[in-house]
Amino acid sequence: MSLPDGVRIREIAPRLTFQDHAVPTDVKIELVRRLIDAGVRGFELSSFVRPDLVPGLADAAEVFARVPRVPGLSLGCCVGNARGLARAADAGADTAHFLLSADEEFARANIGRSTADSLRELERMAAYAADKGILLGTYVIFAWGGPTGPARTGEELQPLARRLLDLGVEHWILADSSGYAAPPQIRELVSAALTHVPPGNLTVQIHDGRGMGLAALLPLLELGVHAIDTSLAGSGGHPAMPGAQGGGLCTEDAVQMLELCGVDTGIDLSRLIETANWLTGEIGVPGKGFVRHTGRVPSTARPGDPLAFTW
């Protein structure tokens, strides 16, 4: 197994969690500050979308304005149309990713237009982004299938991939939004995408709705994908899909696994665990994941807890 020396974890909880759990802006800024102190440098900070539909992210511009800047920081966001892209550029976002769904039914339900119509909107946005100097990429939501349909193959990605290249959109986030993908499916669809764009242009956003999230990490790294989206405490969801398993792969679990595999993330796991515990208290939900409940794997530098054992 050939693994890289390092990988870049992008934290998406500031968008994915707070679109589902409305909190004061101060809590969002404190979360990002704590994560920066833990070593996180890549964020999906918010979405510039209709505030009446996603009221939890109505303060996107304020969040961008108040986040502390440190060297190496990259602040991204989601956008749904040209107006959202303009707001993102004005707010100082480094990157913006268009919310493109591979699932036709979800596309119509979520943003009221077909995937084909979304691609026409993306084409209009591409010229604006080039003029404003903001990097415009696109999500491919439900890239592996879902939320109700069957799994999607690498071959099914090909027409969409070619259309995106025709539009000049060469930075993609493939999202396993329904958590369909085991390692063979990860390899197949990512390999198909890599026939169109280099590994450096590809981010994979892992969701863990079916418990296979951690298993996706190593095949991604073996394929040369070194940009991974995860969510602190496995948090997140969609405001229009209450109760759905919409959380991202738990950041602290991913960091521990990568650390044990000798892959550097630049993130302090102890501080990350503290922040995950703080976040779950702030939003009032238990959160997912293992390491913050069971404790990290002990090492010579960090011995384990004394044995607690009674019949």
CSV table of C-alpha atoms in Angstrom, one decimal:
chain,number,residue,atom,x,y,z
A,1,MET,CA,0.0,0.0,0.0
A,2,SER,CA,1.5,3.4,-1.1
A,3,LEU,CA,0.2,6.3,1.0
A,4,PRO,CA,1.2,10.0,0.8
A,5,ASP,CA,3.1,11.7,3.6
A,6,GLY,CA,0.3,14.2,4.1
A,7,VAL,CA,-3.3,15.0,3.2
A,8,ARG,CA,-5.4,18.1,3.5
A,9,ILE,CA,-8.6,17.7,5.5
A,10,ARG,CA,-11.2,20.4,4.8
A,11,GLU,CA,-13.7,20.9,7.6
A,12,ILE,CA,-17.3,21.3,6.4
A,13,ALA,CA,-19.1,21.4,9.7
A,14,PRO,CA,-19.5,25.2,9.6
A,15,ARG,CA,-21.7,24.7,6.6
A,16,LEU,CA,-23.2,21.2,6.9
A,17,THR,CA,-23.9,21.4,10.6
A,18,PHE,CA,-25.3,24.9,10.9
A,19,GLN,CA,-27.6,24.6,7.9
A,20,ASP,CA,-29.3,22.0,10.0
A,21,HIS,CA,-28.9,23.5,13.5
A,22,ALA,CA,-29.3,27.2,13.8
A,23,VAL,CA,-26.9,28.8,16.3
A,24,PRO,CA,-25.8,32.4,16.9
A,25,THR,CA,-23.0,33.7,14.7
A,26,ASP,CA,-20.7,34.0,17.7
A,27,VAL,CA,-20.9,30.2,18.1
A,28,LYS,CA,-19.8,29.7,14.4
A,29,ILE,CA,-16.9,32.0,14.8
A,30,GLU,CA,-15.8,30.3,18.0
A,31,LEU,CA,-16.0,26.9,16.3
A,32,VAL,CA,-13.7,28.1,13.4
A,33,ARG,CA,-11.3,29.7,15.9
A,34,ARG,CA,-11.0,26.5,17.9
A,35,LEU,CA,-10.5,24.5,14.7
A,36,ILE,CA,-7.8,26.9,13.5
A,37,ASP,CA,-6.1,26.5,16.8
A,38,ALA,CA,-6.2,22.7,16.3
A,39,GLY,CA,-4.4,23.1,12.9
A,40,VAL,CA,-7.3,23.0,10.4
A,41,ARG,CA,-6.6,25.3,7.5
A,42,GLY,CA,-9.3,24.4,4.9
A,43,PHE,CA,-13.0,25.2,5.5
A,44,GLU,CA,-16.3,25.2,3.8
A,45,LEU,CA,-17.5,28.1,5.8
A,46,SER,CA,-21.1,28.6,4.7
A,47,SER,CA,-23.5,28.8,1.8
A,48,PHE,CA,-24.7,31.8,-0.1
A,49,VAL,CA,-28.3,30.6,-0.7
A,50,ARG,CA,-31.8,31.8,0.0
A,51,PRO,CA,-32.0,32.7,3.7
A,52,ASP,CA,-35.8,31.9,3.8
A,53,LEU,CA,-34.9,28.2,2.8
A,54,VAL,CA,-31.7,27.9,4.9
A,55,PRO,CA,-32.1,30.4,7.7
A,56,GLY,CA,-29.2,28.8,9.6
A,57,LEU,CA,-26.8,30.2,7.0
A,58,ALA,CA,-28.3,33.7,6.6
A,59,ASP,CA,-25.3,35.2,8.2
A,60,ALA,CA,-22.8,33.9,5.7
A,61,ALA,CA,-21.3,37.3,4.8
A,62,GLU,CA,-20.8,38.1,8.5
A,63,VAL,CA,-19.1,34.8,9.2
A,64,PHE,CA,-16.7,35.4,6.4
A,65,ALA,CA,-16.0,38.9,7.7
A,66,ARG,CA,-15.3,37.8,11.3
A,67,VAL,CA,-13.3,34.6,10.8
A,68,PRO,CA,-9.7,35.2,11.9
A,69,ARG,CA,-7.1,35.0,9.1
A,70,VAL,CA,-4.0,33.0,9.5
A,71,PRO,CA,-1.3,31.9,6.9
A,72,GLY,CA,-2.4,29.0,4.7
A,73,LEU,CA,-6.1,29.5,5.4
A,74,SER,CA,-8.6,28.6,2.6
A,75,LEU,CA,-12.2,29.6,2.9
A,76,GLY,CA,-14.8,28.1,0.6
A,77,CYS,CA,-18.5,28.1,0.3
A,78,CYS,CA,-21.5,26.7,-1.6
A,79,VAL,CA,-23.5,28.7,-4.1
A,80,GLY,CA,-26.7,27.9,-6.0
A,81,ASN,CA,-26.7,30.6,-8.7
A,82,ALA,CA,-25.0,33.7,-10.1
A,83,ARG,CA,-26.4,35.9,-7.3
A,84,GLY,CA,-24.9,33.7,-4.7
A,85,LEU,CA,-21.6,33.6,-6.4
A,86,ALA,CA,-21.5,37.4,-6.5
A,87,ARG,CA,-22.2,37.5,-2.8
A,88,ALA,CA,-19.4,35.0,-2.1
A,89,ALA,CA,-16.9,37.0,-4.1
A,90,ASP,CA,-17.9,40.2,-2.3
A,91,ALA,CA,-17.5,38.4,1.1
A,92,GLY,CA,-13.9,37.4,0.2
A,93,ALA,CA,-14.4,33.6,-0.4
A,94,ASP,CA,-11.4,31.9,-1.9
A,95,THR,CA,-13.4,29.3,-3.6
A,96,ALA,CA,-17.1,28.7,-4.4
A,97,HIS,CA,-18.6,25.4,-5.4
A,98,PHE,CA,-21.9,25.2,-7.3
A,99,LEU,CA,-24.5,22.8,-5.9
A,100,LEU,CA,-25.0,20.4,-8.8
A,101,SER,CA,-26.9,17.2,-8.2
A,102,ALA,CA,-26.3,14.0,-10.1
A,103,ASP,CA,-29.8,12.9,-9.0
A,104,GLU,CA,-32.5,14.5,-11.1
A,105,GLU,CA,-35.3,14.2,-8.5
A,106,PHE,CA,-33.2,15.8,-5.8
A,107,ALA,CA,-32.1,18.6,-8.1
A,108,ARG,CA,-35.7,19.6,-8.8
A,109,ALA,CA,-36.7,19.3,-5.2
A,110,ASN,CA,-33.7,21.2,-3.8
A,111,ILE,CA,-33.3,24.1,-6.2
A,112,GLY,CA,-36.3,23.9,-8.5
A,113,ARG,CA,-34.5,23.1,-11.7
A,114,SER,CA,-33.2,20.1,-13.6
A,115,THR,CA,-29.6,19.0,-13.8
A,116,ALA,CA,-29.5,20.3,-17.4
A,117,ASP,CA,-30.8,23.7,-16.3
A,118,SER,CA,-28.3,23.8,-13.5
A,119,LEU,CA,-25.5,23.2,-16.0
A,120,ARG,CA,-26.7,26.2,-18.0
A,121,GLU,CA,-26.7,28.3,-14.9
A,122,LEU,CA,-23.1,27.1,-14.2
A,123,GLU,CA,-22.1,28.1,-17.6
A,124,ARG,CA,-23.2,31.7,-17.0
A,125,MET,CA,-21.4,31.7,-13.7
A,126,ALA,CA,-18.1,30.6,-15.1
A,127,ALA,CA,-17.4,33.8,-17.0
A,128,TYR,CA,-18.3,35.9,-13.9
A,129,ALA,CA,-15.9,33.9,-11.7
A,130,ALA,CA,-13.0,34.3,-14.1
A,131,ASP,CA,-13.6,38.1,-14.1
A,132,LYS,CA,-13.8,38.3,-10.3
A,133,GLY,CA,-10.8,36.1,-9.6
A,134,ILE,CA,-12.7,33.6,-7.4
A,135,LEU,CA,-12.1,29.9,-8.1
A,136,LEU,CA,-15.5,28.4,-9.2
A,137,GLY,CA,-15.8,24.6,-8.9
A,138,THR,CA,-18.8,22.3,-8.7
A,139,TYR,CA,-20.2,19.8,-6.4
A,140,VAL,CA,-21.5,16.5,-7.8
A,141,ILE,CA,-24.0,15.7,-5.0
A,142,PHE,CA,-25.1,12.1,-4.8
A,143,ALA,CA,-22.2,11.2,-7.1
A,144,TRP,CA,-22.4,7.5,-5.9
A,145,GLY,CA,-26.2,7.4,-6.0
A,146,GLY,CA,-29.2,8.3,-3.8
A,147,PRO,CA,-31.1,9.7,-2.0
A,148,THR,CA,-33.7,7.2,-3.3
A,149,GLY,CA,-32.2,5.8,-6.4
A,150,PRO,CA,-29.7,3.0,-6.9
A,151,ALA,CA,-26.0,3.2,-6.8
A,152,ARG,CA,-24.3,5.1,-9.6
A,153,THR,CA,-21.3,3.7,-11.6
A,154,GLY,CA,-18.2,5.4,-13.0
A,155,GLU,CA,-19.6,5.0,-16.5
A,156,GLU,CA,-22.7,7.0,-15.5
A,157,LEU,CA,-20.4,9.9,-14.5
A,158,GLN,CA,-18.8,10.2,-17.9
A,159,PRO,CA,-21.4,12.4,-19.7
A,160,LEU,CA,-21.6,14.9,-16.8
A,161,ALA,CA,-17.8,15.0,-16.5
A,162,ARG,CA,-17.4,15.8,-20.2
A,163,ARG,CA,-20.1,18.6,-20.0
A,164,LEU,CA,-18.3,20.2,-17.0
A,165,LEU,CA,-15.0,20.3,-18.9
A,166,ASP,CA,-16.9,21.9,-21.9
A,167,LEU,CA,-17.9,24.6,-19.5
A,168,GLY,CA,-14.3,25.1,-18.3
A,169,VAL,CA,-15.2,23.9,-14.7
A,170,GLU,CA,-12.3,21.6,-13.7
A,171,HIS,CA,-12.4,21.6,-9.9
A,172,TRP,CA,-14.9,19.1,-8.6
A,173,ILE,CA,-16.2,17.8,-5.2
A,174,LEU,CA,-17.6,14.3,-5.5
A,175,ALA,CA,-20.0,13.8,-2.6
A,176,ASP,CA,-21.1,10.4,-1.4
A,177,SER,CA,-24.2,12.2,0.0
A,178,SER,CA,-26.1,9.0,0.9
A,179,GLY,CA,-23.1,7.0,2.1
A,180,TYR,CA,-23.4,4.3,-0.7
A,181,ALA,CA,-19.8,3.7,-1.4
A,182,ALA,CA,-17.6,0.9,-0.2
A,183,PRO,CA,-14.0,0.8,-1.3
A,184,PRO,CA,-14.7,-0.8,-4.7
A,185,GLN,CA,-17.2,1.8,-5.6
A,186,ILE,CA,-14.9,4.6,-4.4
A,187,ARG,CA,-12.1,3.3,-6.7
A,188,GLU,CA,-14.4,2.9,-9.7
A,189,LEU,CA,-16.0,6.3,-9.7
A,190,VAL,CA,-12.9,8.3,-8.6
A,191,SER,CA,-10.9,6.5,-11.3
A,192,ALA,CA,-13.5,7.5,-13.9
A,193,ALA,CA,-13.2,11.1,-12.7
A,194,LEU,CA,-9.4,11.1,-12.8
A,195,THR,CA,-9.6,10.3,-16.6
A,196,HIS,CA,-10.9,13.9,-16.9
A,197,VAL,CA,-9.2,16.0,-14.2
A,198,PRO,CA,-5.9,15.6,-12.3
A,199,PRO,CA,-6.0,14.4,-8.6
A,200,GLY,CA,-5.2,17.9,-7.4
A,201,ASN,CA,-8.5,19.2,-8.9
A,202,LEU,CA,-10.6,16.6,-7.1
A,203,THR,CA,-12.0,16.7,-3.6
A,204,VAL,CA,-14.0,13.8,-2.2
A,205,GLN,CA,-16.6,14.5,0.4
A,206,ILE,CA,-17.4,11.4,2.4
A,207,HIS,CA,-20.7,10.9,4.3
A,208,ASP,CA,-21.1,8.1,6.7
A,209,GLY,CA,-24.8,7.3,6.7
A,210,ARG,CA,-24.1,3.6,6.3
A,211,GLY,CA,-21.0,3.2,8.4
A,212,MET,CA,-18.5,2.9,5.5
A,213,GLY,CA,-16.9,6.3,5.7
A,214,LEU,CA,-13.5,5.4,7.2
A,215,ALA,CA,-13.1,2.6,4.7
A,216,ALA,CA,-13.2,5.1,1.9
A,217,LEU,CA,-10.1,7.0,3.1
A,218,LEU,CA,-7.3,4.6,2.1
A,219,PRO,CA,-8.5,3.9,-1.5
A,220,LEU,CA,-8.7,7.6,-2.1
A,221,LEU,CA,-5.2,8.2,-0.9
A,222,GLU,CA,-3.9,5.3,-3.0
A,223,LEU,CA,-5.6,6.9,-6.1
A,224,GLY,CA,-3.7,10.2,-5.4
A,225,VAL,CA,-6.7,12.2,-4.0
A,226,HIS,CA,-5.2,14.2,-1.1
A,227,ALA,CA,-8.2,16.6,-0.5
A,228,ILE,CA,-10.9,15.1,1.8
A,229,ASP,CA,-14.0,16.8,3.2
A,230,THR,CA,-15.1,15.7,6.7
A,231,SER,CA,-17.4,17.0,9.4
A,232,LEU,CA,-16.5,17.4,13.1
A,233,ALA,CA,-18.3,14.9,15.3
A,234,GLY,CA,-19.9,13.5,12.2
A,235,SER,CA,-22.4,16.3,12.3
A,236,GLY,CA,-24.6,17.8,9.7
A,237,GLY,CA,-27.9,17.3,7.8
A,238,HIS,CA,-30.3,19.0,5.4
A,239,PRO,CA,-33.0,21.3,6.7
A,240,ALA,CA,-35.6,19.9,4.2
A,241,MET,CA,-34.8,16.2,5.1
A,242,PRO,CA,-35.2,16.0,8.9
A,243,GLY,CA,-34.0,12.7,10.3
A,244,ALA,CA,-32.0,11.8,7.3
A,245,GLN,CA,-28.4,10.5,7.8
A,246,GLY,CA,-26.8,13.6,6.4
A,247,GLY,CA,-23.7,14.0,8.5
A,248,GLY,CA,-20.2,13.9,7.1
A,249,LEU,CA,-17.4,11.5,8.0
A,250,CYS,CA,-16.3,12.2,11.6
A,251,THR,CA,-13.2,14.5,11.3
A,252,GLU,CA,-11.6,13.3,14.5
A,253,ASP,CA,-12.0,9.6,13.6
A,254,ALA,CA,-10.5,10.3,10.2
A,255,VAL,CA,-7.6,12.2,11.6
A,256,GLN,CA,-6.8,9.4,14.1
A,257,MET,CA,-6.9,6.7,11.4
A,258,LEU,CA,-4.7,8.8,9.1
A,259,GLU,CA,-2.2,9.5,11.9
A,260,LEU,CA,-2.0,5.8,12.7
A,261,CYS,CA,-1.3,5.1,9.0
A,262,GLY,CA,1.6,7.6,9.0
A,263,VAL,CA,-0.3,10.2,7.0
A,264,ASP,CA,0.2,13.8,8.4
A,265,THR,CA,-2.9,16.1,8.5
A,266,GLY,CA,-1.2,18.9,10.5
A,267,ILE,CA,-4.1,18.7,12.9
A,268,ASP,CA,-3.8,18.3,16.7
A,269,LEU,CA,-6.1,15.4,17.5
A,270,SER,CA,-6.5,16.2,21.2
A,271,ARG,CA,-7.7,19.7,20.5
A,272,LEU,CA,-9.9,18.4,17.7
A,273,ILE,CA,-11.6,16.0,20.2
A,274,GLU,CA,-12.1,18.8,22.7
A,275,THR,CA,-13.7,20.9,20.0
A,276,ALA,CA,-16.0,18.1,18.9
A,277,ASN,CA,-17.2,17.7,22.4
A,278,TRP,CA,-17.7,21.4,22.7
A,279,LEU,CA,-19.7,21.5,19.4
A,280,THR,CA,-22.1,18.8,20.4
A,281,GLY,CA,-22.9,20.6,23.6
A,282,GLU,CA,-23.5,23.8,21.7
A,283,ILE,CA,-25.9,22.3,19.2
A,284,GLY,CA,-27.5,20.0,21.7
A,285,VAL,CA,-27.1,16.7,19.8
A,286,PRO,CA,-25.0,13.7,20.8
A,287,GLY,CA,-22.9,13.6,17.6
A,288,LYS,CA,-21.3,10.5,16.1
A,289,GLY,CA,-17.9,9.0,15.9
A,290,PHE,CA,-15.8,6.8,18.2
A,291,VAL,CA,-12.5,8.4,19.3
A,292,ARG,CA,-14.1,11.2,21.4
A,293,HIS,CA,-16.1,8.6,23.3
A,294,THR,CA,-13.6,5.8,23.7
A,295,GLY,CA,-10.3,7.8,23.7
A,296,ARG,CA,-7.5,7.8,21.2
A,297,VAL,CA,-5.3,4.8,20.7
A,298,PRO,CA,-2.6,5.0,23.4
A,299,SER,CA,1.1,5.5,22.5
A,300,THR,CA,4.3,5.7,24.6
A,301,ALA,CA,3.8,9.5,24.7
A,302,ARG,CA,0.2,9.2,25.7
A,303,PRO,CA,-0.5,6.2,27.9
A,304,GLY,CA,-4.0,4.8,28.2
A,305,ASP,CA,-6.3,5.3,31.1
A,306,PRO,CA,-6.1,3.0,34.2
A,307,LEU,CA,-8.2,-0.1,33.9
A,308,ALA,CA,-11.8,0.4,35.0
A,309,PHE,CA,-13.1,-3.1,35.7
A,310,THR,CA,-15.7,-4.5,38.1
A,311,TRP,CA,-17.8,-7.6,38.1
